[in-house]
Tab-separated table of C-alpha atoms in Angstrom:
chain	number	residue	atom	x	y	z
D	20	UNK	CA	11.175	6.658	15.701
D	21	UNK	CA	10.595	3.356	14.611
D	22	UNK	CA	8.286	2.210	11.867
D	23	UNK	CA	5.596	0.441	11.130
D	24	UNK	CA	6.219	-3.386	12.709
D	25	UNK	CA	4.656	-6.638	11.569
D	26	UNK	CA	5.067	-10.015	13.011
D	27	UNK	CA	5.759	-12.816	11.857
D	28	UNK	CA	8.018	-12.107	8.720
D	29	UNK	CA	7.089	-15.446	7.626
D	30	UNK	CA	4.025	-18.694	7.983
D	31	UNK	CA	3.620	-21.532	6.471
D	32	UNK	CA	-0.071	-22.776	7.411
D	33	UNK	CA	-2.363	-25.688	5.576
D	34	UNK	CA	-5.519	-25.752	4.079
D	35	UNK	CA	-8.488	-25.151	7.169
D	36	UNK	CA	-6.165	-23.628	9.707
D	37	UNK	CA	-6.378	-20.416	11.358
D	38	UNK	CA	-3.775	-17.625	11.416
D	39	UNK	CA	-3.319	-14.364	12.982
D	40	UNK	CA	-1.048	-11.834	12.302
D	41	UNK	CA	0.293	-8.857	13.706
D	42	UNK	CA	0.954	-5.095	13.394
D	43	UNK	CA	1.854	-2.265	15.675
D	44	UNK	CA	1.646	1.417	14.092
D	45	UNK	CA	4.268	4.375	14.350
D	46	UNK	CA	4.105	6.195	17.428
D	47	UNK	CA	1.575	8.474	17.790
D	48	UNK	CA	-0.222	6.975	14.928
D	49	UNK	CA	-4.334	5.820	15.540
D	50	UNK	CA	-5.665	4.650	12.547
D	51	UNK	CA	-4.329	1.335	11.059
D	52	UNK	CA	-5.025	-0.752	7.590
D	53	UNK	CA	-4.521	-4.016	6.323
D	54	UNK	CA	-3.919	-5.042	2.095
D	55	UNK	CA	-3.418	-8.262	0.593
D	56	UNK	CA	-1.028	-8.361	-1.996
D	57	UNK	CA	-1.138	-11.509	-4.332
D	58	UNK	CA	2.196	-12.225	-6.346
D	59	UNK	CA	2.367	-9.625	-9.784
D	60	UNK	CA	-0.394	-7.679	-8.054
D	61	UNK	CA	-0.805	-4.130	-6.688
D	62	UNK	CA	-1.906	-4.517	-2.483
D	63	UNK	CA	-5.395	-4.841	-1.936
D	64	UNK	CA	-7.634	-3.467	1.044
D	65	UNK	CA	-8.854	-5.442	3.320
D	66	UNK	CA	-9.873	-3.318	6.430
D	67	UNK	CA	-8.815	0.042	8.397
D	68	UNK	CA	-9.443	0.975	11.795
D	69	UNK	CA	-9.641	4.055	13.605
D	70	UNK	CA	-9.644	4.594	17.366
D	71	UNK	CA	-10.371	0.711	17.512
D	72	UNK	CA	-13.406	1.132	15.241
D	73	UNK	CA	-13.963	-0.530	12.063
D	74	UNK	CA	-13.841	2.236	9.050
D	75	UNK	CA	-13.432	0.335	5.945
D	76	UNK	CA	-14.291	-2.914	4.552
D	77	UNK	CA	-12.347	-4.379	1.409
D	78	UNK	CA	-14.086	-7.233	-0.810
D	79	UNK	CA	-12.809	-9.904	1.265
D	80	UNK	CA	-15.154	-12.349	2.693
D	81	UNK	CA	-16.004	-12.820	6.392
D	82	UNK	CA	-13.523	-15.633	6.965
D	83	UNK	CA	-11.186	-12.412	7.290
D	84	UNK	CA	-11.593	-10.438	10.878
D	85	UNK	CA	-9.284	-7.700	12.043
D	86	UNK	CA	-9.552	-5.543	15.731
D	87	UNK	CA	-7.376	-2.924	17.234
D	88	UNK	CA	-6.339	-2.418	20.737
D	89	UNK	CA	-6.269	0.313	23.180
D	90	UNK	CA	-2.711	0.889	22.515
D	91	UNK	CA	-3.736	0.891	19.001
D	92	UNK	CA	-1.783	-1.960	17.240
D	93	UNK	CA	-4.219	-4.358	15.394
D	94	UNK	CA	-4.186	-8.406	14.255
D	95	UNK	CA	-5.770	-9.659	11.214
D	96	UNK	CA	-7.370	-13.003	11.502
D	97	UNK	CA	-7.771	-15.658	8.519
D	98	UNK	CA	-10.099	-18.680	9.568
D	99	UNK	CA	-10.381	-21.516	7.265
D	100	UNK	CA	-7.346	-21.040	5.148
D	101	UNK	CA	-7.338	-21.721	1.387
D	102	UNK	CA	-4.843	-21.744	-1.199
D	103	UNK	CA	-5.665	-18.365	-2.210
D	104	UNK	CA	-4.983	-16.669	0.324
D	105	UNK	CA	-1.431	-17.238	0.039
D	106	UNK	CA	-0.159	-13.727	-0.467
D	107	UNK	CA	2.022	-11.089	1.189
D	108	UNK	CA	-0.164	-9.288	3.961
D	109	UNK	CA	0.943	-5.928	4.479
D	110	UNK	CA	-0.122	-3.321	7.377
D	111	UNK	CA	-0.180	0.479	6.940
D	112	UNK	CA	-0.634	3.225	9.795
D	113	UNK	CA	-1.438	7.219	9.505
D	114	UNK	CA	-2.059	9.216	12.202
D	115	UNK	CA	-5.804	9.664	11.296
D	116	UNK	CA	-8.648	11.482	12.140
D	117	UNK	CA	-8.211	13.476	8.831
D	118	UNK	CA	-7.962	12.431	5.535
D	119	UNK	CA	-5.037	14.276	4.008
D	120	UNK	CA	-2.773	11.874	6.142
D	121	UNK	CA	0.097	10.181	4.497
D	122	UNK	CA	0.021	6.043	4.711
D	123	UNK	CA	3.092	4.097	6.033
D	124	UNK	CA	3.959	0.731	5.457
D	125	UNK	CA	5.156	-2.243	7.538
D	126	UNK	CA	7.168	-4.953	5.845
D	127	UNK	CA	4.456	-7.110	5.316
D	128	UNK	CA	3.930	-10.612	6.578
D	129	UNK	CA	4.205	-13.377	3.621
D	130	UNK	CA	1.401	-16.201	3.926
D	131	UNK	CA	2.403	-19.452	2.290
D	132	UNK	CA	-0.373	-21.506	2.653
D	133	UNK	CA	-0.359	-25.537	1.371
C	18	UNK	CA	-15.191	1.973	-7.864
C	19	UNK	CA	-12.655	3.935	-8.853
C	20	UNK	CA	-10.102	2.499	-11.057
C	21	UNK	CA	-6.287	3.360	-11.025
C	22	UNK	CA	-4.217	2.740	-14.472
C	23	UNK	CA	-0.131	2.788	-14.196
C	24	UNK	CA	1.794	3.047	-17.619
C	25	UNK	CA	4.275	1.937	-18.814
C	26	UNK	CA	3.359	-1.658	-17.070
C	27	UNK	CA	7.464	-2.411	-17.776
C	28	UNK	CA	10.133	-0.426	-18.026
C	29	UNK	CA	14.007	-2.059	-19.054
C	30	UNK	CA	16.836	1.056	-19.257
C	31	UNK	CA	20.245	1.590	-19.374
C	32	UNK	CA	21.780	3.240	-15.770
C	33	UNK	CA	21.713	7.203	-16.111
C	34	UNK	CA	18.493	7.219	-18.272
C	35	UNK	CA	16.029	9.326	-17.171
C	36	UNK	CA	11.947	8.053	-17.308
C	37	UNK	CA	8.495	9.319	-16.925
C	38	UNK	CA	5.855	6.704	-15.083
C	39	UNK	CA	2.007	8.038	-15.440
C	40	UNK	CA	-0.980	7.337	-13.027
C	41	UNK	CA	-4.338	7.923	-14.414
C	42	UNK	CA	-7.661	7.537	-12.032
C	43	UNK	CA	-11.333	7.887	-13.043
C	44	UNK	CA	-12.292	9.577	-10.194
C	45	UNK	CA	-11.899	12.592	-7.854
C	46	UNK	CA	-9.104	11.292	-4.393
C	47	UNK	CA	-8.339	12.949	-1.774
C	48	UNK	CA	-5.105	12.046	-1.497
C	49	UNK	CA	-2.481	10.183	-3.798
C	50	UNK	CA	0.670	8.775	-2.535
C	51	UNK	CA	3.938	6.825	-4.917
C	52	UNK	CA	5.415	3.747	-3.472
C	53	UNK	CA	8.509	2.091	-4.184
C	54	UNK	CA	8.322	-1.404	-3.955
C	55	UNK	CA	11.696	-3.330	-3.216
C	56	UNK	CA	12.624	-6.912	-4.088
C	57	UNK	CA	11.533	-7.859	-0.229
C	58	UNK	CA	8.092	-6.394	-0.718
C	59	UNK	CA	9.007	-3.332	1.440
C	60	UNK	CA	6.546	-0.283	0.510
C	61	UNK	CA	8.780	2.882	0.515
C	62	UNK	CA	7.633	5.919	0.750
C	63	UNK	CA	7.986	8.379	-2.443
C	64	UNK	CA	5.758	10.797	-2.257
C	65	UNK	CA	2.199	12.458	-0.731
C	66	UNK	CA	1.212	14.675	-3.854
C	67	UNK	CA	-2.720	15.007	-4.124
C	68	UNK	CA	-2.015	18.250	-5.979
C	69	UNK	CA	1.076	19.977	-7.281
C	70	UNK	CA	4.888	19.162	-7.669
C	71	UNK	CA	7.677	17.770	-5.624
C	72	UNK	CA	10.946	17.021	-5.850
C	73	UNK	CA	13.247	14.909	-3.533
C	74	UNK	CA	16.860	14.627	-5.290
C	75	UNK	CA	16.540	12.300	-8.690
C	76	UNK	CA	12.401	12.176	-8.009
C	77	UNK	CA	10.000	14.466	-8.821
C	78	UNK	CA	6.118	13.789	-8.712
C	79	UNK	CA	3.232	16.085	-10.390
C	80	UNK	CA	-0.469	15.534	-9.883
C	81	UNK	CA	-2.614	17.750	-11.858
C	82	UNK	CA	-6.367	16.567	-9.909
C	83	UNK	CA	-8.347	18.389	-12.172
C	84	UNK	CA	-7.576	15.855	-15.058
C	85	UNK	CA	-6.717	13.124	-12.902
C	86	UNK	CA	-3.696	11.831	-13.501
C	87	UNK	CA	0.108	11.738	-11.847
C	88	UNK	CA	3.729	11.776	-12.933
C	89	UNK	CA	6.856	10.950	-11.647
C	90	UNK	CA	9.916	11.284	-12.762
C	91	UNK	CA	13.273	9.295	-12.112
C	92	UNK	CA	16.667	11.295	-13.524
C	93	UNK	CA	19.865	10.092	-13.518
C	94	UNK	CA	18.692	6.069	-12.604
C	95	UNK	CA	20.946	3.867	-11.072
C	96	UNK	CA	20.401	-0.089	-10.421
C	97	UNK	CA	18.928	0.613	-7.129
C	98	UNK	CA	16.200	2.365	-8.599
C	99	UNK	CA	15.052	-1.054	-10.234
C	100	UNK	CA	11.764	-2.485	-8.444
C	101	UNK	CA	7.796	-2.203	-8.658
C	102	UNK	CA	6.440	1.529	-8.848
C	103	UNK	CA	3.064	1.828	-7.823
C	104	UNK	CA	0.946	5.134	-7.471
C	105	UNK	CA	-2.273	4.780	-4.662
C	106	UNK	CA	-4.896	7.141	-4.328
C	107	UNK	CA	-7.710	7.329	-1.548
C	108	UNK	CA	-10.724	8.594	-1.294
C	109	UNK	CA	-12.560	8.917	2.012
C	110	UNK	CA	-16.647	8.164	2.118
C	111	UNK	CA	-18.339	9.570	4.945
C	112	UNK	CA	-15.041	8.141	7.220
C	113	UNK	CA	-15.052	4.966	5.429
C	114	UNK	CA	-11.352	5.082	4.104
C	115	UNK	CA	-9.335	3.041	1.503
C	116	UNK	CA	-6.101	3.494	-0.605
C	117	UNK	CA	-6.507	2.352	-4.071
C	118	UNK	CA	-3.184	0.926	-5.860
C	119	UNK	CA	-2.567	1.159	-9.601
C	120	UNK	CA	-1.498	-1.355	-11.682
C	121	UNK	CA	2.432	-1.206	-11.254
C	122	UNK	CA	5.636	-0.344	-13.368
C	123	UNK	CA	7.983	-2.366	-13.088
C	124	UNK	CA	10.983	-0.855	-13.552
C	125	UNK	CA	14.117	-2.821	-14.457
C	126	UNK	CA	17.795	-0.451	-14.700
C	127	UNK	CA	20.447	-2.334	-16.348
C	128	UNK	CA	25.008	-1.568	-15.692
C-alpha cells in the first residue's frame, strides 16, 4: 500500500503570495493533519480533519486554511506569505474515528519563502 | 497545554554503543508515538506505545503512563541510526485531536 503522499516536494514563493499544498492519506485512512516544522524544531500542529470536518486547530493564525475532500485527501492554504513561514510542512493520516490510532507521515513539503 | 521534554537534547557515540533517550510529559495522553527523523525530514515510524514495552530488533520503547514518561532504547547503533529522535504524544478533547512533539535528540553515531 502506498503511503502517505505530499505534493510538491519543493516551493519557492515571495513575500504576499499565496500557496497551496497537497496531501493524500493511506488507503482506507479518514482523518488527516497538518504540522509545521521550523528548522531545529519539533513539527507543530496546525489543523486535523476528520470525515472532511475540522477537529483541531493549532496556534496558527487565520492566514492558514486547510479542507478535505470526499475522497478524503486535504490542501493546506497559506495566504499572504511571510518570511516565517518558511518551514517544512508535513501531513499525517490515521484511520480515525478513535483515538488510539497510530499517526503516519508524508514526506513533507519544504516552503522557502523570500 | 501540555508540555513534552526529550533528554538528552544531543547525543555523539561511537558505532555499537548502546543509548537510552527519555520523554517526559506533564500530562495524562492518550496515545504516544517515537519518530525517527531522517536527514530528508522523513518522519519514520518507531513505535505506538501509550503503555507498556516493545521491541522491534535493536529498538525497544517503554512508557510507564502513570508517571509520565517514555524510553527507548537503541542497542548495537550503527551510522544509520544517526538523525533527530522525537517522542509525540496526543491527547484527544471532546474529538478535538492533536499530537504533541518533544523537544528532539539528536543523535549523531560516529565509524
Amino acid at each position: 500500500d502506498a503511503g502517505v503522499t505530499q505534493s510538491p516536494t519543493h516551493l519557492i514563493k515571495t513575500r504576499g503570495q499565496h500557496v497551496t499544498l497537497r496531501c493524500s492519506p493511506i488507503s482506507g485512512h479518514k482523518s488527516v493533519s497538518w504540522y509545521q516544522q521550523v528548522l531545529g524544531q519539533g513539527p507543530q500542529f496546525i489543523f486535523q480533519y476528520y470525515e472532511k470536518e475540522e477537529r483541531g486547530r493549532g496556534n496558527f493564525p487565520d492566514r492558514f486554511s486547510a479542507r478535505q475532500f470526499p475522497n478524503y485527501s486535504s490542501e493546506l492554504n497559506v495566504n499572504a506569505l511571510l518570511l516565517g513561514d518558511s518551514a517544512l510542512y508535513l501531513c499525517a493520516s490515521r484511520r480515525g474515528g478513535i483515538s488510539y490510532n497510530e499517526q503516519f507521515f508524508g514526506p513533507g513539503t519544504r516552503l522557502t519563502v523570500l | 497545554g501540555i508540555q513534552v521534554e526529550q533528554s538528552p537534547p544531543d547525543l555523539i557515540l561511537q558505532e555499537g554503543a548502546n543509548s537510552t533517550l527519555r520523554c517526559n510529559f506533564s500530562d495524562s495522553v492518550n496515545n504516544l508515538q517515537w519518530f525517527h527523523q531522517n536527514p530528508w525530514g522523513q518522519l519514520i515510524n518507531l513505535f505506538y506505545i501509550p503503555s507498556g514495552t516493545k521491541q522491534n530488533g535493536r529498538l525497544s520503547a517503554t512508557t510507564v503512563a502513570t508517571e509520565r514518561y517514555s524510553l527507548l532504547y537503541i542497542s548495537s547503533s550503527q551510522t544509520t541510526d544517526s538523525g533527530v529522535y522525537f517522542c509525540a504524544v496526543l491527547i484527544s478533547n471532546f474529538g478535538n485531536e492533536k499530537l504533541t512533539f518533544g523537544t528532539g535528540t539528536r543523535l549523531t553515531i560516529i565509524p
